[in-house]
XYZ file of N, CA and C in Angstrom:
288
model
N 125.470 92.762 89.665
C 125.323 93.165 91.075
C 125.743 92.132 91.957
N 125.477 90.838 91.746
C 125.999 89.827 92.855
C 127.443 89.985 93.180
N 128.301 90.297 92.106
C 129.697 90.421 92.338
C 130.062 91.533 93.353
N 129.320 92.648 93.147
C 129.520 93.851 93.994
C 128.986 93.633 95.432
N 127.761 92.954 95.396
C 127.252 92.575 96.762
C 128.223 91.693 97.534
N 128.734 90.688 96.899
C 129.668 89.695 97.370
C 130.912 90.435 97.805
N 131.473 91.353 96.977
C 132.718 92.099 97.320
C 132.609 92.902 98.650
N 131.391 93.605 98.716
C 131.140 94.447 99.884
C 131.049 93.508 101.114
N 130.309 92.507 100.919
C 130.165 91.453 102.035
C 131.428 90.936 102.490
N 132.377 90.596 101.545
C 133.725 90.056 101.819
C 134.522 91.074 102.569
N 134.305 92.322 102.221
C 135.037 93.433 103.012
C 134.615 93.574 104.355
N 133.363 93.293 104.623
C 132.754 93.247 105.968
C 133.272 92.076 106.711
N 133.243 90.919 106.190
C 133.678 89.803 106.835
C 135.211 89.786 107.112
N 135.907 90.408 106.191
C 137.368 90.445 106.450
C 137.803 91.520 107.544
N 136.874 92.280 107.895
C 137.174 93.276 108.897
C 137.620 94.668 108.286
N 137.563 94.727 107.048
C 137.879 96.039 106.433
C 136.901 97.035 106.873
N 135.631 96.705 107.062
C 134.561 97.549 107.576
C 134.002 96.838 108.873
N 134.604 97.089 109.970
C 134.174 96.383 111.270
C 132.757 96.911 111.712
N 132.197 96.028 112.469
C 130.835 96.422 113.033
C 130.836 97.816 113.650
N 129.736 98.590 113.400
C 129.735 99.922 113.821
C 130.353 100.990 113.051
N 131.032 100.520 112.002
C 131.757 101.555 111.191
C 130.858 101.910 109.997
N 131.075 103.085 109.426
C 130.289 103.454 108.234
C 130.907 103.088 107.002
N 130.125 102.567 106.015
C 130.671 102.325 104.706
C 130.943 103.653 103.966
N 131.786 103.613 102.962
C 131.953 104.815 102.181
C 130.528 105.183 101.568
N 130.483 106.317 100.978
C 129.230 106.841 100.330
C 128.959 105.959 99.087
N 127.728 106.050 98.676
C 127.359 105.347 97.356
C 128.353 105.751 96.283
N 128.584 107.032 96.161
C 129.400 107.417 95.071
C 130.895 106.922 95.221
N 131.427 106.902 96.358
C 132.727 106.266 96.556
C 132.754 104.792 96.362
N 131.741 104.133 96.798
C 131.676 102.764 96.477
C 131.554 102.310 94.962
N 130.746 103.249 94.242
C 130.646 103.108 92.936
C 131.790 103.300 92.026
N 132.667 104.227 92.509
C 133.954 104.505 91.907
C 134.816 103.382 92.191
N 134.850 102.933 93.453
C 135.726 101.761 93.905
C 135.533 100.442 93.094
N 134.241 100.224 92.832
C 133.897 98.882 92.155
C 133.549 99.108 90.743
N 133.533 100.342 90.244
C 133.337 100.698 88.774
C 131.912 100.255 88.290
N 131.021 100.666 89.263
C 129.496 100.501 88.812
C 128.745 101.794 89.257
N 127.604 101.801 88.803
C 126.618 103.046 89.113
C 126.177 102.976 90.429
N 125.629 104.224 90.981
C 124.928 104.236 92.296
C 123.897 103.250 92.321
N 123.132 103.085 91.235
C 121.913 102.303 91.272
C 122.382 100.816 91.625
N 123.502 100.302 91.106
C 124.087 99.039 91.405
C 124.415 98.976 92.955
N 125.074 99.967 93.361
C 125.427 100.080 94.748
C 124.243 100.008 95.691
N 123.295 100.757 95.250
C 122.074 100.811 96.097
C 121.336 99.498 96.280
N 121.232 98.789 95.153
C 120.680 97.496 95.073
C 121.527 96.527 95.961
N 122.865 96.547 95.834
C 123.739 95.691 96.703
C 123.534 95.985 98.120
N 123.393 97.253 98.471
C 123.275 97.584 99.853
C 121.815 97.210 100.437
N 120.908 97.169 99.555
C 119.553 96.641 99.897
C 119.566 95.112 100.239
N 120.308 94.412 99.464
C 120.555 92.945 99.609
C 121.213 92.679 100.979
N 122.384 93.412 101.147
C 123.147 93.400 102.470
C 122.337 93.679 103.692
N 121.500 94.802 103.564
C 120.523 95.159 104.641
C 119.467 94.166 104.969
N 119.016 93.445 103.819
C 117.986 92.330 104.075
C 118.609 91.150 104.773
N 119.843 91.037 104.721
C 120.566 89.923 105.291
C 121.154 90.269 106.698
N 120.911 91.524 107.052
C 121.313 91.983 108.440
C 122.772 92.489 108.641
N 123.419 92.521 107.465
C 124.906 92.940 107.576
C 125.030 94.460 107.702
N 124.173 95.305 107.065
C 124.237 96.723 107.207
C 122.933 97.339 107.403
N 122.933 98.601 107.987
C 121.794 99.285 108.262
C 121.966 100.671 107.556
N 121.007 101.207 106.750
C 121.148 102.534 106.146
C 120.086 103.452 106.805
N 120.579 104.570 107.078
C 119.858 105.529 107.681
C 120.106 106.963 107.063
N 119.029 107.738 106.863
C 119.137 109.022 106.383
C 120.072 109.891 107.314
N 120.982 110.670 106.653
C 121.811 111.671 107.429
C 123.044 110.812 108.127
N 122.863 109.551 108.274
C 123.872 108.810 108.954
C 124.712 108.042 107.943
N 124.095 107.439 106.888
C 124.818 106.614 105.997
C 124.500 105.152 106.251
N 125.426 104.420 105.720
C 125.240 102.979 105.914
C 126.260 102.359 106.935
N 125.805 101.771 107.863
C 126.605 101.341 109.036
C 126.544 99.829 109.031
N 127.733 99.155 109.299
C 127.903 97.774 109.366
C 127.257 97.353 110.771
N 126.412 96.338 110.688
C 125.732 95.827 111.960
C 126.685 94.880 112.621
N 126.261 94.618 113.956
C 127.018 93.661 114.776
C 126.818 92.285 114.183
N 127.782 91.406 114.444
C 127.650 90.089 113.975
C 126.354 89.297 114.450
N 126.015 89.728 115.582
C 124.705 89.117 116.110
C 123.531 89.444 115.341
N 123.583 90.463 114.529
C 122.400 90.850 113.702
C 122.412 90.191 112.282
N 123.577 89.555 111.970
C 123.732 89.012 110.640
C 122.842 87.661 110.622
N 122.325 87.578 109.463
C 121.553 86.355 109.123
C 122.476 85.190 108.698
N 123.216 84.627 109.652
C 124.240 83.842 109.305
C 123.868 82.516 108.617
N 122.640 82.115 108.859
C 122.239 80.838 108.265
C 121.715 81.094 106.807
N 121.673 82.284 106.344
C 121.267 82.562 104.948
C 122.356 81.919 104.160
N 121.939 81.193 102.994
C 122.935 80.464 102.180
C 123.935 81.425 101.525
N 123.565 82.581 101.163
C 124.467 83.506 100.458
C 125.492 84.069 101.638
N 124.934 84.360 102.695
C 125.823 84.915 103.861
C 126.771 83.750 104.213
N 126.317 82.522 104.294
C 127.319 81.405 104.591
C 128.361 81.318 103.521
N 127.920 81.425 102.287
C 128.962 81.247 101.119
C 129.897 82.525 101.181
N 129.431 83.744 101.431
C 130.399 84.835 101.497
C 131.250 84.754 102.731
N 130.784 84.235 103.795
C 131.487 84.279 105.113
C 132.596 83.185 105.079
N 132.310 82.040 104.410
C 132.994 80.744 104.500
C 134.487 81.048 104.270
N 135.010 81.712 103.202
C 136.389 81.984 102.937
C 137.181 82.677 104.099
N 136.437 83.402 104.961
C 137.071 84.227 105.935
C 137.225 83.528 107.258
N 136.359 82.683 107.632
C 136.536 81.911 108.891
C 135.405 81.047 109.163
N 135.667 80.033 109.965
C 134.584 79.217 110.459
C 134.765 79.214 111.945
N 134.322 80.338 112.545
C 134.623 80.669 113.950
C 133.531 79.959 114.799
N 133.790 79.974 116.070
C 132.925 79.244 117.079
C 131.527 79.645 116.927
N 131.213 80.948 116.794
C 129.823 81.687 116.707
C 129.151 81.044 115.574
N 129.809 80.959 114.371
C 129.144 80.556 113.216
C 128.982 78.977 113.387
N 129.849 78.273 113.862
C 129.690 76.822 114.048
C 128.501 76.533 115.100
N 128.415 77.314 116.080
C 127.255 77.113 117.005
C 125.943 77.495 116.313
N 125.978 78.591 115.577
C 124.800 78.854 114.803
C 124.307 77.716 113.899
N 125.212 77.133 113.175
C 124.917 76.128 112.306
C 124.408 74.916 113.129
N 124.964 74.630 114.250
C 124.560 73.464 114.967
C 123.210 73.664 115.581
N 122.935 74.937 116.013
C 121.516 75.218 116.518
C 120.449 75.169 115.540
N 120.799 75.430 114.268
C 119.953 75.375 113.162
C 119.554 73.853 112.870
């Protein structure tokens, strides 16, 4: 599951799924990553706990705004690092 979670997070950080956009369905993500829906659900729960996505019935899973991300979470920092060390991230680190 960590690899799937990291892969989806990487897609969010890279802009493949920008803030406000909907992620593909659990079935579609499962096919894309070659895992079961259960693995996708667990990955999405982890991402939701870190503020990256929000899942709602009948709406699906939506990417949250960057301001909602728990950017000081060690995993989020590790996932985000390869994509950029932008000013907002740097300010958040300094504030911490």
